[in-house]
């Protein structure tokens, strides 16, 4: 359900607002979970927005930047930009 995914990703946005939680979130698969949600719910703008914000937070430290690239999260962000170019949210 896209609403559950959106809420979960927003939770990760908030949890990954500091460096310690960024590391923990990455360690338990948070980057993969965000990327999966973005791919699974490509047309849902709320999931895409939350996913982009979560990845901004999770890419905030060097180790997580590598992880973001490894799981193709960059492609998920590029896809969101292309599919939702007219979305003002």
Tab-separated table of N, CA, C and O in Angstrom:
chain	number	residue	atom	x	y	z
A	1	UNK	N	0.847	-1.175	0.000
A	1	UNK	CA	0.000	0.000	0.000
A	1	UNK	C	0.894	1.240	0.000
A	1	UNK	O	1.769	1.389	0.867
A	2	UNK	N	0.659	2.131	-0.924
A	2	UNK	CA	1.528	3.303	-1.076
A	2	UNK	C	1.484	4.238	0.132
A	2	UNK	O	2.494	4.871	0.471
A	3	UNK	N	0.349	4.323	0.809
A	3	UNK	CA	0.256	5.185	1.988
A	3	UNK	C	1.162	4.713	3.114
A	3	UNK	O	1.789	5.524	3.810
A	4	UNK	N	1.247	3.408	3.296
A	4	UNK	CA	2.126	2.840	4.322
A	4	UNK	C	3.583	3.090	3.945
A	4	UNK	O	4.404	3.483	4.789
A	5	UNK	N	3.899	2.887	2.669
A	5	UNK	CA	5.268	3.127	2.207
A	5	UNK	C	5.661	4.589	2.397
A	5	UNK	O	6.769	4.894	2.846
A	6	UNK	N	4.755	5.491	2.055
A	6	UNK	CA	5.044	6.917	2.212
A	6	UNK	C	5.307	7.252	3.681
A	6	UNK	O	6.281	7.940	4.011
A	7	UNK	N	4.461	6.756	4.568
A	7	UNK	CA	4.641	7.032	5.999
A	7	UNK	C	5.956	6.446	6.509
A	7	UNK	O	6.670	7.091	7.287
A	8	UNK	N	6.284	5.255	6.055
A	8	UNK	CA	7.537	4.629	6.475
A	8	UNK	C	8.757	5.394	5.998
A	8	UNK	O	9.730	5.569	6.748
A	9	UNK	N	8.701	5.857	4.767
A	9	UNK	CA	9.840	6.613	4.247
A	9	UNK	C	9.961	7.951	4.968
A	9	UNK	O	11.064	8.392	5.300
A	10	UNK	N	8.828	8.608	5.253
A	10	UNK	CA	8.884	9.860	6.024
A	10	UNK	C	9.479	9.609	7.406
A	10	UNK	O	10.206	10.451	7.943
A	11	UNK	N	9.179	8.463	8.000
A	11	UNK	CA	9.774	8.126	9.294
A	11	UNK	C	11.295	8.054	9.173
A	11	UNK	O	12.027	8.570	10.037
A	12	UNK	N	11.772	7.442	8.092
A	12	UNK	CA	13.220	7.372	7.880
A	12	UNK	C	13.823	8.747	7.626
A	12	UNK	O	14.959	9.014	8.022
A	13	UNK	N	13.077	9.619	6.964
A	13	UNK	CA	13.547	11.002	6.773
A	13	UNK	C	13.855	11.612	8.137
A	13	UNK	O	14.931	12.189	8.353
A	14	UNK	N	12.915	11.488	9.043
A	14	UNK	CA	13.080	12.084	10.370
A	14	UNK	C	14.148	11.378	11.203
A	14	UNK	O	14.933	12.026	11.893
A	15	UNK	N	14.181	10.054	11.123
A	15	UNK	CA	15.169	9.308	11.899
A	15	UNK	C	16.593	9.577	11.427
A	15	UNK	O	17.523	9.587	12.225
A	16	UNK	N	16.765	9.785	10.144
A	16	UNK	CA	18.103	9.975	9.581
A	16	UNK	C	18.511	11.441	9.543
A	16	UNK	O	19.347	11.843	8.743
A	17	UNK	N	17.961	12.230	10.417
A	17	UNK	CA	18.292	13.649	10.445
A	17	UNK	C	19.623	13.913	11.157
A	17	UNK	O	20.158	15.005	11.064
A	18	UNK	N	20.160	12.920	11.862
A	18	UNK	CA	21.470	13.112	12.501
A	18	UNK	C	22.413	11.975	12.102
A	18	UNK	O	21.977	10.907	11.660
A	19	UNK	N	23.695	12.209	12.232
A	19	UNK	CA	24.715	11.281	11.727
A	19	UNK	C	24.631	9.898	12.358
A	19	UNK	O	24.780	8.888	11.664
A	20	UNK	N	24.386	9.824	13.650
A	20	UNK	CA	24.321	8.518	14.308
A	20	UNK	C	23.180	7.675	13.748
A	20	UNK	O	23.348	6.491	13.456
A	21	UNK	N	22.032	8.286	13.582
A	21	UNK	CA	20.897	7.553	13.014
A	21	UNK	C	21.087	7.250	11.537
A	21	UNK	O	20.559	6.257	11.035
A	22	UNK	N	21.819	8.085	10.813
A	22	UNK	CA	22.116	7.794	9.408
A	22	UNK	C	22.886	6.484	9.302
A	22	UNK	O	22.558	5.632	8.477
A	23	UNK	N	23.887	6.323	10.145
A	23	UNK	CA	24.688	5.100	10.126
A	23	UNK	C	23.818	3.897	10.475
A	23	UNK	O	23.837	2.875	9.779
A	24	UNK	N	23.030	4.007	11.522
A	24	UNK	CA	22.156	2.896	11.938
A	24	UNK	C	21.145	2.541	10.852
A	24	UNK	O	20.890	1.376	10.574
A	25	UNK	N	20.559	3.566	10.260
A	25	UNK	CA	19.559	3.334	9.212
A	25	UNK	C	20.183	2.611	8.028
A	25	UNK	O	19.604	1.669	7.484
A	26	UNK	N	21.380	3.024	7.636
A	26	UNK	CA	22.071	2.360	6.535
A	26	UNK	C	22.416	0.918	6.890
A	26	UNK	O	22.277	0.014	6.060
A	27	UNK	N	22.842	0.688	8.122
A	27	UNK	CA	23.236	-0.650	8.555
A	27	UNK	C	22.081	-1.644	8.519
A	27	UNK	O	22.288	-2.831	8.265
A	28	UNK	N	20.875	-1.179	8.774
A	28	UNK	CA	19.725	-2.100	8.808
A	28	UNK	C	18.970	-2.163	7.486
A	28	UNK	O	17.900	-2.755	7.414
A	29	UNK	N	19.523	-1.553	6.436
A	29	UNK	CA	18.902	-1.661	5.118
A	29	UNK	C	17.967	-0.529	4.758
A	29	UNK	O	17.141	-0.668	3.857
A	30	UNK	N	18.086	0.590	5.434
A	30	UNK	CA	17.192	1.717	5.162
A	30	UNK	C	17.325	2.285	3.760
A	30	UNK	O	16.326	2.659	3.142
A	31	UNK	N	18.550	2.347	3.243
A	31	UNK	CA	18.743	2.885	1.894
A	31	UNK	C	18.076	1.977	0.872
A	31	UNK	O	17.378	2.445	-0.038
A	32	UNK	N	18.249	0.677	1.042
A	32	UNK	CA	17.606	-0.275	0.141
A	32	UNK	C	16.089	-0.198	0.241
A	32	UNK	O	15.388	-0.281	-0.778
A	33	UNK	N	15.575	-0.028	1.454
A	33	UNK	CA	14.125	0.045	1.650
A	33	UNK	C	13.541	1.284	0.974
A	33	UNK	O	12.481	1.210	0.332
A	34	UNK	N	14.230	2.407	1.103
A	34	UNK	CA	13.760	3.640	0.454
A	34	UNK	C	13.780	3.471	-1.060
A	34	UNK	O	12.809	3.806	-1.750
A	35	UNK	N	14.870	2.938	-1.570
A	35	UNK	CA	14.989	2.739	-3.020
A	35	UNK	C	13.910	1.785	-3.524
A	35	UNK	O	13.289	2.027	-4.555
A	36	UNK	N	13.663	0.710	-2.778
A	36	UNK	CA	12.629	-0.248	-3.163
A	36	UNK	C	11.262	0.432	-3.209
A	36	UNK	O	10.490	0.243	-4.152
A	37	UNK	N	10.949	1.220	-2.177
A	37	UNK	CA	9.654	1.912	-2.128
A	37	UNK	C	9.503	2.854	-3.317
A	37	UNK	O	8.432	2.931	-3.928
A	38	UNK	N	10.572	3.561	-3.656
A	38	UNK	CA	10.510	4.485	-4.788
A	38	UNK	C	10.286	3.740	-6.103
A	38	UNK	O	9.532	4.194	-6.959
A	39	UNK	N	10.916	2.606	-6.246
A	39	UNK	CA	10.737	1.818	-7.482
A	39	UNK	C	9.351	1.163	-7.538
A	39	UNK	O	8.748	1.068	-8.586
A	40	UNK	N	8.887	0.693	-6.417
A	40	UNK	CA	7.592	-0.001	-6.354
A	40	UNK	C	6.423	0.963	-6.552
A	40	UNK	O	5.394	0.582	-7.076
A	41	UNK	N	6.588	2.205	-6.127
A	41	UNK	CA	5.500	3.189	-6.175
A	41	UNK	C	5.931	4.402	-7.003
A	41	UNK	O	5.848	5.540	-6.559
A	42	UNK	N	6.372	4.112	-8.212
A	42	UNK	CA	6.936	5.143	-9.089
A	42	UNK	C	5.978	6.280	-9.398
A	42	UNK	O	6.408	7.411	-9.601
A	43	UNK	N	4.685	6.004	-9.467
A	43	UNK	CA	3.725	7.048	-9.837
A	43	UNK	C	3.158	7.796	-8.632
A	43	UNK	O	2.440	8.772	-8.796
A	44	UNK	N	3.503	7.373	-7.438
A	44	UNK	CA	2.995	8.008	-6.227
A	44	UNK	C	3.940	9.134	-5.819
A	44	UNK	O	5.037	8.897	-5.307
A	45	UNK	N	3.515	10.366	-6.025
A	45	UNK	CA	4.394	11.510	-5.784
A	45	UNK	C	4.802	11.641	-4.318
A	45	UNK	O	5.916	12.079	-4.018
A	46	UNK	N	3.945	11.239	-3.393
A	46	UNK	CA	4.286	11.324	-1.981
A	46	UNK	C	5.435	10.410	-1.610
A	46	UNK	O	6.334	10.794	-0.852
A	47	UNK	N	5.427	9.191	-2.142
A	47	UNK	CA	6.521	8.251	-1.893
A	47	UNK	C	7.806	8.786	-2.530
A	47	UNK	O	8.885	8.723	-1.928
A	48	UNK	N	7.690	9.337	-3.720
A	48	UNK	CA	8.868	9.858	-4.410
A	48	UNK	C	9.481	11.044	-3.658
A	48	UNK	O	10.698	11.133	-3.504
A	49	UNK	N	8.637	11.945	-3.207
A	49	UNK	CA	9.140	13.102	-2.459
A	49	UNK	C	9.822	12.663	-1.162
A	49	UNK	O	10.938	13.096	-0.848
A	50	UNK	N	9.161	11.807	-0.423
A	50	UNK	CA	9.736	11.325	0.829
A	50	UNK	C	11.035	10.564	0.567
A	50	UNK	O	12.015	10.714	1.301
A	51	UNK	N	11.036	9.764	-0.494
A	51	UNK	CA	12.238	9.003	-0.829
A	51	UNK	C	13.418	9.898	-1.150
A	51	UNK	O	14.540	9.660	-0.682
A	52	UNK	N	13.190	10.934	-1.916
A	52	UNK	CA	14.268	11.872	-2.244
A	52	UNK	C	14.792	12.548	-0.987
A	52	UNK	O	16.003	12.680	-0.796
A	53	UNK	N	13.897	12.951	-0.116
A	53	UNK	CA	14.334	13.606	1.128
A	53	UNK	C	15.102	12.641	2.025
A	53	UNK	O	16.107	13.006	2.640
A	54	UNK	N	14.644	11.400	2.094
A	54	UNK	CA	15.351	10.409	2.906
A	54	UNK	C	16.755	10.174	2.359
A	54	UNK	O	17.722	10.103	3.130
A	55	UNK	N	16.877	10.078	1.051
A	55	UNK	CA	18.191	9.834	0.462
A	55	UNK	C	19.123	11.025	0.648
A	55	UNK	O	20.340	10.849	0.782
A	56	UNK	N	18.575	12.234	0.674
A	56	UNK	CA	19.400	13.408	1.000
A	56	UNK	C	20.011	13.221	2.390
A	56	UNK	O	21.211	13.397	2.584
A	57	UNK	N	19.189	12.844	3.355
A	57	UNK	CA	19.687	12.642	4.715
A	57	UNK	C	20.664	11.478	4.792
A	57	UNK	O	21.703	11.564	5.443
A	58	UNK	N	20.332	10.390	4.117
A	58	UNK	CA	21.156	9.186	4.219
A	58	UNK	C	22.473	9.305	3.460
A	58	UNK	O	23.427	8.602	3.765
A	59	UNK	N	22.541	10.194	2.508
A	59	UNK	CA	23.792	10.412	1.782
A	59	UNK	C	24.636	11.480	2.460
A	59	UNK	O	25.629	11.934	1.908
A	60	UNK	N	24.282	11.840	3.661
A	60	UNK	CA	24.966	12.907	4.375
A	60	UNK	C	26.338	12.546	4.909
A	60	UNK	O	27.113	13.421	5.255
A	61	UNK	N	26.648	11.258	4.992
A	61	UNK	CA	27.981	10.866	5.447
A	61	UNK	C	28.643	10.013	4.371
A	61	UNK	O	27.972	9.371	3.562
A	62	UNK	N	29.938	10.007	4.344
A	62	UNK	CA	30.698	9.418	3.240
A	62	UNK	C	30.339	7.953	2.978
A	62	UNK	O	30.128	7.560	1.835
A	63	UNK	N	30.262	7.139	4.015
A	63	UNK	CA	29.980	5.717	3.818
A	63	UNK	C	28.615	5.503	3.196
A	63	UNK	O	28.423	4.604	2.373
A	64	UNK	N	27.654	6.318	3.591
A	64	UNK	CA	26.311	6.174	3.045
A	64	UNK	C	26.241	6.626	1.594
A	64	UNK	O	25.438	6.120	0.824
A	65	UNK	N	27.065	7.580	1.193
A	65	UNK	CA	27.095	8.014	-0.207
A	65	UNK	C	27.455	6.849	-1.098
A	65	UNK	O	26.865	6.658	-2.159
A	66	UNK	N	28.424	6.048	-0.680
A	66	UNK	CA	28.800	4.859	-1.456
A	66	UNK	C	27.650	3.868	-1.505
A	66	UNK	O	27.368	3.280	-2.547
A	67	UNK	N	26.969	3.678	-0.403
A	67	UNK	CA	25.845	2.746	-0.342
A	67	UNK	C	24.708	3.204	-1.248
A	67	UNK	O	24.088	2.402	-1.941
A	68	UNK	N	24.440	4.505	-1.262
A	68	UNK	CA	23.393	5.056	-2.125
A	68	UNK	C	23.708	4.725	-3.582
A	68	UNK	O	22.833	4.305	-4.346
A	69	UNK	N	24.944	4.870	-3.981
A	69	UNK	CA	25.334	4.559	-5.355
A	69	UNK	C	25.245	3.062	-5.631
A	69	UNK	O	24.815	2.645	-6.707
A	70	UNK	N	25.605	2.244	-4.669
A	70	UNK	CA	25.597	0.790	-4.840
A	70	UNK	C	24.204	0.239	-5.098
A	70	UNK	O	24.052	-0.724	-5.849
A	71	UNK	N	23.191	0.778	-4.490
A	71	UNK	CA	21.841	0.226	-4.618
A	71	UNK	C	21.014	0.940	-5.687
A	71	UNK	O	19.804	0.801	-5.730
A	72	UNK	N	21.681	1.687	-6.540
A	72	UNK	CA	21.017	2.391	-7.641
A	72	UNK	C	19.984	3.403	-7.178
A	72	UNK	O	19.023	3.689	-7.883
A	73	UNK	N	20.191	3.949	-5.997
A	73	UNK	CA	19.273	4.971	-5.512
A	73	UNK	C	19.320	6.214	-6.393
A	73	UNK	O	18.320	6.924	-6.522
A	74	UNK	N	20.465	6.454	-7.007
A	74	UNK	CA	20.582	7.608	-7.907
A	74	UNK	C	19.582	7.481	-9.040
A	74	UNK	O	18.914	8.457	-9.406
A	75	UNK	N	19.437	6.279	-9.581
A	75	UNK	CA	18.469	6.059	-10.661
A	75	UNK	C	17.044	6.281	-10.175
A	75	UNK	O	16.200	6.782	-10.913
A	76	UNK	N	16.766	5.910	-8.936
A	76	UNK	CA	15.421	6.134	-8.391
A	76	UNK	C	15.130	7.627	-8.308
A	76	UNK	O	14.019	8.076	-8.627
A	77	UNK	N	16.118	8.412	-7.913
A	77	UNK	CA	15.938	9.862	-7.829
A	77	UNK	C	15.755	10.464	-9.220
A	77	UNK	O	14.847	11.277	-9.444
A	78	UNK	N	16.585	10.055	-10.156
A	78	UNK	CA	16.458	10.561	-11.526
A	78	UNK	C	15.094	10.201	-12.098
A	78	UNK	O	14.432	11.030	-12.739
A	79	UNK	N	14.639	8.983	-11.848
A	79	UNK	CA	13.319	8.574	-12.310
A	79	UNK	C	12.219	9.416	-11.709
A	79	UNK	O	11.262	9.806	-12.389
A	80	UNK	N	12.336	9.713	-10.415
A	80	UNK	CA	11.331	10.556	-9.754
A	80	UNK	C	11.298	11.941	-10.375
A	80	UNK	O	10.224	12.508	-10.604
A	81	UNK	N	12.463	12.491	-10.650
A	81	UNK	CA	12.520	13.823	-11.276
A	81	UNK	C	11.852	13.823	-12.643
A	81	UNK	O	11.127	14.760	-12.992
A	82	UNK	N	12.075	12.791	-13.391
A	82	UNK	CA	11.498	12.722	-14.739
A	82	UNK	C	9.996	12.489	-14.713
A	82	UNK	O	9.259	13.092	-15.469
A	83	UNK	N	9.550	11.584	-13.860
A	83	UNK	CA	8.129	11.235	-13.825
A	83	UNK	C	7.267	12.309	-13.174
A	83	UNK	O	6.076	12.392	-13.434
A	84	UNK	N	7.856	13.112	-12.320
A	84	UNK	CA	7.063	14.071	-11.545
A	84	UNK	C	7.539	15.498	-11.765
A	84	UNK	O	7.449	16.334	-10.868
A	85	UNK	N	7.968	15.798	-12.975
A	85	UNK	CA	8.492	17.137	-13.255
A	85	UNK	C	7.472	18.246	-13.065
A	85	UNK	O	7.819	19.371	-12.754
A	86	UNK	N	6.192	17.941	-13.201
A	86	UNK	CA	5.157	18.959	-13.051
A	86	UNK	C	4.591	19.053	-11.641
A	86	UNK	O	3.764	19.908	-11.351
A	87	UNK	N	5.071	18.198	-10.734
A	87	UNK	CA	4.558	18.188	-9.362
A	87	UNK	C	5.185	19.311	-8.562
A	87	UNK	O	6.396	19.461	-8.527
A	88	UNK	N	4.369	20.108	-7.922
A	88	UNK	CA	4.888	21.273	-7.212
A	88	UNK	C	5.234	20.985	-5.759
A	88	UNK	O	5.747	21.836	-5.067
A	89	UNK	N	4.919	19.787	-5.239
A	89	UNK	CA	5.150	19.464	-3.842
A	89	UNK	C	6.557	19.361	-3.521
A	89	UNK	O	7.258	19.834	-2.778
